[in-house]
mmCIF file of C-alpha atoms and ligand atoms in Angstrom:
data_model
loop_
_atom_site.group_PDB
_atom_site.id
_atom_site.type_symbol
_atom_site.label_atom_id
_atom_site.label_comp_id
_atom_site.label_asym_id
_atom_site.label_seq_id
_atom_site.Cartn_x
_atom_site.Cartn_y
_atom_site.Cartn_z
ATOM 1 C CA UNK A 1 11.251 37.091 64.484
ATOM 2 C CA UNK A 2 13.913 36.126 66.981
ATOM 3 C CA UNK A 3 15.561 39.063 68.656
ATOM 4 C CA UNK A 4 19.115 37.718 68.504
ATOM 5 C CA UNK A 5 19.945 39.869 65.514
ATOM 6 C CA UNK A 6 18.084 42.922 66.677
ATOM 7 C CA UNK A 7 19.871 46.258 66.686
ATOM 8 C CA UNK A 8 17.660 47.458 69.466
ATOM 9 C CA UNK A 9 19.985 46.280 72.246
ATOM 10 C CA UNK A 10 22.863 48.325 70.870
ATOM 11 C CA UNK A 11 20.623 51.283 70.158
ATOM 12 C CA UNK A 12 18.719 51.336 73.420
ATOM 13 C CA UNK A 13 21.164 53.425 75.425
ATOM 14 C CA UNK A 14 21.706 55.672 72.466
ATOM 15 C CA UNK A 15 18.024 56.445 72.005
ATOM 16 C CA UNK A 16 17.583 56.822 75.758
ATOM 17 C CA UNK A 17 19.891 59.862 75.841
ATOM 18 C CA UNK A 18 18.445 63.348 76.158
ATOM 19 C CA UNK A 19 19.817 64.667 72.936
ATOM 20 C CA UNK A 20 21.450 63.756 69.646
ATOM 21 C CA UNK A 21 25.181 64.435 69.932
ATOM 22 C CA UNK A 22 28.483 63.280 68.420
ATOM 23 C CA UNK A 23 28.394 60.047 70.473
ATOM 24 C CA UNK A 24 24.977 59.252 69.046
ATOM 25 C CA UNK A 25 26.335 59.243 65.515
ATOM 26 C CA UNK A 26 29.392 57.170 66.330
ATOM 27 C CA UNK A 27 27.320 54.644 68.332
ATOM 28 C CA UNK A 28 24.886 54.384 65.449
ATOM 29 C CA UNK A 29 27.741 53.837 63.018
ATOM 30 C CA UNK A 30 29.174 51.072 65.250
ATOM 31 C CA UNK A 31 25.786 49.396 65.548
ATOM 32 C CA UNK A 32 25.233 49.384 61.785
ATOM 33 C CA UNK A 33 28.739 48.135 61.033
ATOM 34 C CA UNK A 34 28.465 45.324 63.612
ATOM 35 C CA UNK A 35 25.151 44.312 62.099
ATOM 36 C CA UNK A 36 26.956 43.919 58.758
ATOM 37 C CA UNK A 37 25.344 46.693 56.767
ATOM 38 C CA UNK A 38 28.808 47.231 55.252
ATOM 39 C CA UNK A 39 30.695 50.563 55.250
ATOM 40 C CA UNK A 40 29.062 52.073 52.154
ATOM 41 C CA UNK A 41 25.480 51.481 53.222
ATOM 42 C CA UNK A 42 26.285 52.523 56.792
ATOM 43 C CA UNK A 43 27.711 55.826 55.477
ATOM 44 C CA UNK A 44 24.772 56.478 53.214
ATOM 45 C CA UNK A 45 22.193 55.668 55.913
ATOM 46 C CA UNK A 46 23.942 58.004 58.340
ATOM 47 C CA UNK A 47 24.177 60.721 55.717
ATOM 48 C CA UNK A 48 20.430 60.438 55.036
ATOM 49 C CA UNK A 49 19.681 60.603 58.754
ATOM 50 C CA UNK A 50 21.924 63.626 59.315
ATOM 51 C CA UNK A 51 20.087 65.384 56.482
ATOM 52 C CA UNK A 52 16.679 64.532 58.002
ATOM 53 C CA UNK A 53 17.739 65.632 61.461
ATOM 54 C CA UNK A 54 18.962 68.953 59.993
ATOM 55 C CA UNK A 55 15.828 69.392 57.893
ATOM 56 C CA UNK A 56 13.465 68.848 60.800
ATOM 57 C CA UNK A 57 15.743 70.728 63.220
ATOM 58 C CA UNK A 58 15.390 68.078 65.895
ATOM 59 C CA UNK A 59 17.796 66.927 68.577
ATOM 60 C CA UNK A 60 15.412 64.329 69.990
ATOM 61 C CA UNK A 61 16.761 60.727 69.778
ATOM 62 C CA UNK A 62 13.184 59.426 69.499
ATOM 63 C CA UNK A 63 12.838 61.291 66.198
ATOM 64 C CA UNK A 64 16.118 59.786 65.062
ATOM 65 C CA UNK A 65 14.851 56.296 65.847
ATOM 66 C CA UNK A 66 11.723 56.892 63.792
ATOM 67 C CA UNK A 67 13.816 58.277 60.941
ATOM 68 C CA UNK A 68 16.099 55.233 61.059
ATOM 69 C CA UNK A 69 13.069 52.960 60.799
ATOM 70 C CA UNK A 70 11.654 54.989 57.904
ATOM 71 C CA UNK A 71 14.948 55.124 56.008
ATOM 72 C CA UNK A 72 15.616 51.393 56.277
ATOM 73 C CA UNK A 73 12.061 50.489 55.431
ATOM 74 C CA UNK A 74 11.931 52.808 52.433
ATOM 75 C CA UNK A 75 15.196 51.399 51.084
ATOM 76 C CA UNK A 76 14.153 47.776 51.630
ATOM 77 C CA UNK A 77 10.789 48.398 49.988
ATOM 78 C CA UNK A 78 12.303 49.710 46.740
ATOM 79 C CA UNK A 79 12.169 46.217 45.225
ATOM 80 C CA UNK A 80 9.041 44.104 44.943
ATOM 81 C CA UNK A 81 9.155 40.928 47.082
ATOM 82 C CA UNK A 82 6.146 39.289 45.414
ATOM 83 C CA UNK A 83 6.618 35.731 44.152
ATOM 84 C CA UNK A 84 5.258 35.172 40.655
ATOM 85 C CA UNK A 85 3.599 31.779 40.824
ATOM 86 C CA UNK A 86 0.479 32.144 38.719
ATOM 87 C CA UNK A 87 1.617 29.977 35.766
ATOM 88 C CA UNK A 88 0.464 26.369 35.820
ATOM 89 C CA UNK A 89 2.698 24.724 36.525
ATOM 90 C CA UNK A 90 4.851 27.467 38.025
ATOM 91 C CA UNK A 91 8.415 26.229 37.810
ATOM 92 C CA UNK A 92 10.770 27.388 40.553
ATOM 93 C CA UNK A 93 14.493 26.660 40.330
ATOM 94 C CA UNK A 94 16.314 26.802 43.640
ATOM 95 C CA UNK A 95 20.045 27.534 43.433
ATOM 96 C CA UNK A 96 22.827 28.198 45.920
ATOM 97 C CA UNK A 97 25.977 26.810 47.477
ATOM 98 C CA UNK A 98 25.825 23.636 49.607
ATOM 99 C CA UNK A 99 25.143 24.228 53.267
ATOM 100 C CA UNK A 100 23.207 27.488 52.895
ATOM 101 C CA UNK A 101 19.920 25.762 53.659
ATOM 102 C CA UNK A 102 18.593 24.928 50.211
ATOM 103 C CA UNK A 103 17.050 21.546 51.050
ATOM 104 C CA UNK A 104 15.462 22.826 54.233
ATOM 105 C CA UNK A 105 14.121 25.880 52.404
ATOM 106 C CA UNK A 106 12.519 23.710 49.718
ATOM 107 C CA UNK A 107 10.727 21.652 52.383
ATOM 108 C CA UNK A 108 9.533 24.769 54.181
ATOM 109 C CA UNK A 109 8.474 26.427 50.930
ATOM 110 C CA UNK A 110 6.519 23.325 49.889
ATOM 111 C CA UNK A 111 4.767 23.321 53.271
ATOM 112 C CA UNK A 112 3.968 27.020 52.929
ATOM 113 C CA UNK A 113 2.481 26.506 49.451
ATOM 114 C CA UNK A 114 0.562 23.363 50.407
ATOM 115 C CA UNK A 115 -0.798 25.309 53.388
ATOM 116 C CA UNK A 116 -2.145 27.826 50.866
ATOM 117 C CA UNK A 117 -3.946 25.094 48.944
ATOM 118 C CA UNK A 118 -1.382 24.580 46.169
ATOM 119 C CA UNK A 119 -0.043 21.209 45.025
ATOM 120 C CA UNK A 120 3.715 20.820 44.783
ATOM 121 C CA UNK A 121 6.219 18.442 43.212
ATOM 122 C CA UNK A 122 9.901 18.655 44.063
ATOM 123 C CA UNK A 123 12.599 17.610 41.589
ATOM 124 C CA UNK A 124 15.893 16.251 42.945
ATOM 125 C CA UNK A 125 18.217 17.603 40.268
ATOM 126 C CA UNK A 126 21.247 17.425 42.563
ATOM 127 C CA UNK A 127 21.818 13.907 41.316
ATOM 128 C CA UNK A 128 25.411 13.434 42.373
ATOM 129 C CA UNK A 129 24.932 12.890 46.111
ATOM 130 C CA UNK A 130 22.552 10.062 46.997
ATOM 131 C CA UNK A 131 22.335 11.387 50.552
ATOM 132 C CA UNK A 132 21.199 14.771 49.235
ATOM 133 C CA UNK A 133 18.358 13.113 47.324
ATOM 134 C CA UNK A 134 17.233 11.256 50.452
ATOM 135 C CA UNK A 135 17.407 14.390 52.566
ATOM 136 C CA UNK A 136 15.337 16.256 50.000
ATOM 137 C CA UNK A 137 12.807 13.401 49.881
ATOM 138 C CA UNK A 138 12.386 13.620 53.663
ATOM 139 C CA UNK A 139 11.807 17.373 53.534
ATOM 140 C CA UNK A 140 9.456 17.099 50.530
ATOM 141 C CA UNK A 141 7.386 14.550 52.433
ATOM 142 C CA UNK A 142 7.267 16.774 55.517
ATOM 143 C CA UNK A 143 6.148 19.626 53.315
ATOM 144 C CA UNK A 144 3.383 17.570 51.721
ATOM 145 C CA UNK A 145 4.968 17.491 48.247
ATOM 146 C CA UNK A 146 5.648 14.592 45.904
ATOM 147 C CA UNK A 147 9.156 14.084 44.550
ATOM 148 C CA UNK A 148 10.817 13.151 41.276
ATOM 149 C CA UNK A 149 14.101 11.369 41.939
ATOM 150 C CA UNK A 150 16.938 10.531 39.585
ATOM 151 C CA UNK A 151 16.702 6.986 38.270
ATOM 152 C CA UNK A 152 20.373 6.506 38.940
ATOM 153 C CA UNK A 153 23.053 8.392 40.791
ATOM 154 C CA UNK A 154 24.700 11.003 38.594
ATOM 155 C CA UNK A 155 21.837 11.103 36.086
ATOM 156 C CA UNK A 156 21.879 14.282 33.995
ATOM 157 C CA UNK A 157 20.337 16.938 36.302
ATOM 158 C CA UNK A 158 18.588 18.549 33.323
ATOM 159 C CA UNK A 159 16.744 15.302 32.615
ATOM 160 C CA UNK A 160 15.454 15.175 36.213
ATOM 161 C CA UNK A 161 14.304 18.781 35.859
ATOM 162 C CA UNK A 162 12.578 17.846 32.599
ATOM 163 C CA UNK A 163 10.811 14.894 34.228
ATOM 164 C CA UNK A 164 9.714 17.062 37.152
ATOM 165 C CA UNK A 165 8.064 19.608 34.869
ATOM 166 C CA UNK A 166 6.561 16.790 32.811
ATOM 167 C CA UNK A 167 5.080 15.256 35.985
ATOM 168 C CA UNK A 168 3.623 18.612 37.026
ATOM 169 C CA UNK A 169 2.056 19.067 33.573
ATOM 170 C CA UNK A 170 0.716 15.520 33.419
ATOM 171 C CA UNK A 171 -0.752 15.500 36.946
ATOM 172 C CA UNK A 172 -1.889 19.161 36.938
ATOM 173 C CA UNK A 173 0.382 20.006 39.867
ATOM 174 C CA UNK A 174 0.489 23.737 40.576
ATOM 175 C CA UNK A 175 4.156 24.212 41.399
ATOM 176 C CA UNK A 176 7.353 22.365 40.473
ATOM 177 C CA UNK A 177 10.292 23.227 42.725
ATOM 178 C CA UNK A 178 13.609 22.032 41.327
ATOM 179 C CA UNK A 179 16.578 21.555 43.635
ATOM 180 C CA UNK A 180 19.988 21.995 42.019
ATOM 181 C CA UNK A 181 23.560 21.145 42.948
ATOM 182 C CA UNK A 182 25.694 23.570 44.921
ATOM 183 C CA UNK A 183 29.268 22.370 44.581
ATOM 184 C CA UNK A 184 31.133 25.600 44.145
ATOM 185 C CA UNK A 185 34.512 23.860 43.769
ATOM 186 C CA UNK A 186 33.575 23.315 40.163
ATOM 187 C CA UNK A 187 32.093 26.734 39.599
ATOM 188 C CA UNK A 188 32.110 26.735 35.801
ATOM 189 C CA UNK A 189 30.780 23.169 35.740
ATOM 190 C CA UNK A 190 28.020 24.156 38.122
ATOM 191 C CA UNK A 191 27.056 27.228 36.116
ATOM 192 C CA UNK A 192 27.028 25.169 32.895
ATOM 193 C CA UNK A 193 24.778 22.634 34.616
ATOM 194 C CA UNK A 194 22.365 25.373 35.733
ATOM 195 C CA UNK A 195 22.388 26.823 32.220
ATOM 196 C CA UNK A 196 21.478 23.457 30.749
ATOM 197 C CA UNK A 197 18.637 22.939 33.252
ATOM 198 C CA UNK A 198 17.263 26.349 32.327
ATOM 199 C CA UNK A 199 17.457 25.691 28.605
ATOM 200 C CA UNK A 200 15.737 22.313 28.891
ATOM 201 C CA UNK A 201 12.937 23.588 31.150
ATOM 202 C CA UNK A 202 12.390 26.700 29.039
ATOM 203 C CA UNK A 203 11.561 24.450 26.099
ATOM 204 C CA UNK A 204 8.723 22.982 28.182
ATOM 205 C CA UNK A 205 7.408 26.114 29.853
ATOM 206 C CA UNK A 206 8.456 29.514 31.187
ATOM 207 C CA UNK A 207 10.460 29.490 34.418
ATOM 208 C CA UNK A 208 8.449 31.375 37.041
ATOM 209 C CA UNK A 209 11.203 32.044 39.579
ATOM 210 C CA UNK A 210 14.900 31.311 40.074
ATOM 211 C CA UNK A 211 15.482 31.635 43.815
ATOM 212 C CA UNK A 212 19.021 32.023 45.123
ATOM 213 C CA UNK A 213 19.419 30.855 48.719
ATOM 214 C CA UNK A 214 21.980 32.784 50.796
ATOM 215 C CA UNK A 215 23.041 32.213 54.388
ATOM 216 C CA UNK A 216 22.861 35.431 56.442
ATOM 217 C CA UNK A 217 25.697 34.263 58.682
ATOM 218 C CA UNK A 218 28.165 34.429 55.775
ATOM 219 C CA UNK A 219 27.652 38.188 55.726
ATOM 220 C CA UNK A 220 29.334 40.164 52.972
ATOM 221 C CA UNK A 221 30.899 37.001 51.467
ATOM 222 C CA UNK A 222 27.407 36.014 50.524
ATOM 223 C CA UNK A 223 27.233 39.000 48.212
ATOM 224 C CA UNK A 224 30.229 37.745 46.221
ATOM 225 C CA UNK A 225 28.626 34.296 46.090
ATOM 226 C CA UNK A 226 25.419 35.869 44.819
ATOM 227 C CA UNK A 227 27.141 37.616 41.951
ATOM 228 C CA UNK A 228 28.268 34.408 40.195
ATOM 229 C CA UNK A 229 24.752 32.970 40.326
ATOM 230 C CA UNK A 230 23.170 36.228 39.221
ATOM 231 C CA UNK A 231 25.449 36.385 36.197
ATOM 232 C CA UNK A 232 24.749 32.830 35.108
ATOM 233 C CA UNK A 233 21.487 31.584 36.551
ATOM 234 C CA UNK A 234 19.001 34.390 35.861
ATOM 235 C CA UNK A 235 18.108 34.841 39.542
ATOM 236 C CA UNK A 236 14.703 36.494 40.134
ATOM 237 C CA UNK A 237 14.610 36.443 43.928
ATOM 238 C CA UNK A 238 16.717 35.888 47.032
ATOM 239 C CA UNK A 239 15.976 33.687 50.019
ATOM 240 C CA UNK A 240 17.921 34.683 53.127
ATOM 241 C CA UNK A 241 18.299 31.811 55.609
ATOM 242 C CA UNK A 242 19.534 31.576 59.197
ATOM 243 C CA UNK A 243 18.412 35.069 60.141
ATOM 244 C CA UNK A 244 17.366 33.654 63.510
ATOM 245 C CA UNK A 245 20.927 32.931 64.535
ATOM 246 C CA UNK A 246 22.605 35.884 62.938
ATOM 247 C CA UNK A 247 23.707 39.173 64.392
ATOM 248 C CA UNK A 248 24.240 40.177 60.780
ATOM 249 C CA UNK A 249 20.779 41.295 59.762
ATOM 250 C CA UNK A 250 22.234 44.291 57.921
ATOM 251 C CA UNK A 251 23.236 41.784 55.263
ATOM 252 C CA UNK A 252 19.623 41.859 54.147
ATOM 253 C CA UNK A 253 19.796 45.475 52.974
ATOM 254 C CA UNK A 254 23.379 45.118 51.729
ATOM 255 C CA UNK A 255 22.657 42.100 49.555
ATOM 256 C CA UNK A 256 19.465 43.533 48.126
ATOM 257 C CA UNK A 257 21.005 46.902 47.254
ATOM 258 C CA UNK A 258 24.216 45.457 45.865
ATOM 259 C CA UNK A 259 22.556 42.821 43.697
ATOM 260 C CA UNK A 260 19.402 44.720 42.756
ATOM 261 C CA UNK A 261 17.435 41.473 43.255
ATOM 262 C CA UNK A 262 14.498 41.440 45.689
ATOM 263 C CA UNK A 263 14.462 39.290 48.796
ATOM 264 C CA UNK A 264 11.345 37.138 48.504
ATOM 265 C CA UNK A 265 11.601 34.716 51.415
ATOM 266 C CA UNK A 266 13.300 34.659 54.802
ATOM 267 C CA UNK A 267 14.293 31.564 56.818
ATOM 268 C CA UNK A 268 14.344 31.937 60.553
ATOM 269 C CA UNK A 269 14.894 28.524 62.016
ATOM 270 C CA UNK A 270 15.348 24.841 61.348
ATOM 271 C CA UNK A 271 11.677 23.904 61.638
ATOM 272 C CA UNK A 272 9.298 23.295 58.736
ATOM 273 C CA UNK A 273 7.279 26.426 59.536
ATOM 274 C CA UNK A 274 10.263 28.762 59.844
ATOM 275 C CA UNK A 275 9.975 30.449 56.447
ATOM 276 C CA UNK A 276 8.059 33.630 55.732
ATOM 277 C CA UNK A 277 7.637 36.140 52.963
ATOM 278 C CA UNK A 278 9.729 39.277 53.247
ATOM 279 C CA UNK A 279 7.929 42.257 54.750
ATOM 280 C CA UNK A 280 10.214 45.288 55.147
ATOM 281 C CA UNK A 281 7.969 46.870 57.790
ATOM 282 C CA UNK A 282 8.021 43.807 60.053
ATOM 283 C CA UNK A 283 11.710 43.259 59.459
ATOM 284 C CA UNK A 284 12.663 46.825 60.389
ATOM 285 C CA UNK A 285 10.332 46.840 63.382
ATOM 286 C CA UNK A 286 12.186 43.801 64.718
ATOM 287 C CA UNK A 287 15.558 45.207 63.841
ATOM 288 C CA UNK A 288 15.241 48.688 65.295
ATOM 289 C CA UNK A 289 12.547 48.053 67.883
HETATM 290 P P1 GDP B 1 21.845 22.651 51.777
HETATM 291 O O1 GDP B 1 23.158 21.937 51.767
HETATM 292 O O2 GDP B 1 21.960 24.010 51.182
HETATM 293 O O3 GDP B 1 20.734 21.865 51.193
HETATM 294 O O4 GDP B 1 21.528 22.949 53.322
HETATM 295 P P2 GDP B 1 20.516 22.232 54.328
HETATM 296 O O5 GDP B 1 19.111 22.531 53.966
HETATM 297 O O6 GDP B 1 20.912 20.827 54.494
HETATM 298 O O7 GDP B 1 20.828 23.064 55.653
HETATM 299 C C1 GDP B 1 22.125 23.130 56.239
HETATM 300 C C2 GDP B 1 21.961 23.396 57.734
HETATM 301 O O8 GDP B 1 21.412 24.688 57.935
HETATM 302 C C3 GDP B 1 21.014 22.408 58.425
HETATM 303 O O9 GDP B 1 21.558 22.086 59.676
HETATM 304 C C4 GDP B 1 19.729 23.225 58.579
HETATM 305 O O10 GDP B 1 18.962 22.806 59.687
HETATM 306 C C5 GDP B 1 20.277 24.611 58.785
HETATM 307 N N1 GDP B 1 19.319 25.667 58.404
HETATM 308 C C6 GDP B 1 18.682 25.850 57.228
HETATM 309 N N2 GDP B 1 17.898 26.951 57.257
HETATM 310 C C7 GDP B 1 18.035 27.496 58.488
HETATM 311 C C8 GDP B 1 17.490 28.666 59.149
HETATM 312 O O11 GDP B 1 16.715 29.463 58.598
HETATM 313 N N3 GDP B 1 17.894 28.860 60.440
HETATM 314 C C9 GDP B 1 18.761 28.018 61.070
HETATM 315 N N4 GDP B 1 19.088 28.302 62.334
HETATM 316 N N5 GDP B 1 19.288 26.942 60.491
HETATM 317 C C10 GDP B 1 18.946 26.671 59.218
#
């Protein structure tokens, strides 16, 4: 992972000191707050670490670093990041606000799945913007997926979703990824639209995953955004994008703990291969060093 969001720079001098003292705790607090863990999680992490330091009677900053790694990893690993894609077809709805990286994520995800030997069809159920359909078609092609497009602009998104699932069933395609609109200006309209897509698809087959895409650079605002989707769209997993450019990696723990929904995928760049599963150990290793 790129090091731009790593805490290790900020922590280096702190862990290089001879002993754990009052400055250590305030530097650690600053580092966690600047990385966007949010005040509550920062307080609770520090409280846990103070308890561990007291329990093990250590004043060695190297021990503190190890404890920080363990605490973050244990908290991130409380939820299961496994994608459930065994149904055939496995239907994946992708939801989120425009600009967060939904289209790009779908292309990368298709590539990832095709690379693992699965066949993929993408459904362009954001039918309002012709440019969005074209952009999705380009990314689907790059990812090695076929696409179901609306027959006309503004076609009922639920009917495109229906046709996508139908195509997957007819052609024995393993995974149907359905893109949805993300115009938050019309929040209730958008949530109604997502509800209708879900109802229509659920009559055809079970929905395997509803992935909510969130942009790490929006920080804590992203959590508020997540809540509306979680209430209305039945979200089963989060995809955090733009972690490569963000100094706000603490958002990852904040959003997972506050929503109670596991992070399943992480986007770390604009290229087709820049999407990975979420592995707390690797993430924390990169974050803390
Ligand atoms: P959508 O409106 O949600 O479909 O967003 P797009 O997929 O069009 O992405 C919006 C912008 O974010 C584009 O410029 C993408 O290249 C960029 N983007 C998406 N994912 C990532 C990521 O993981 N890292 C970076 N640096 N940029 C990303």
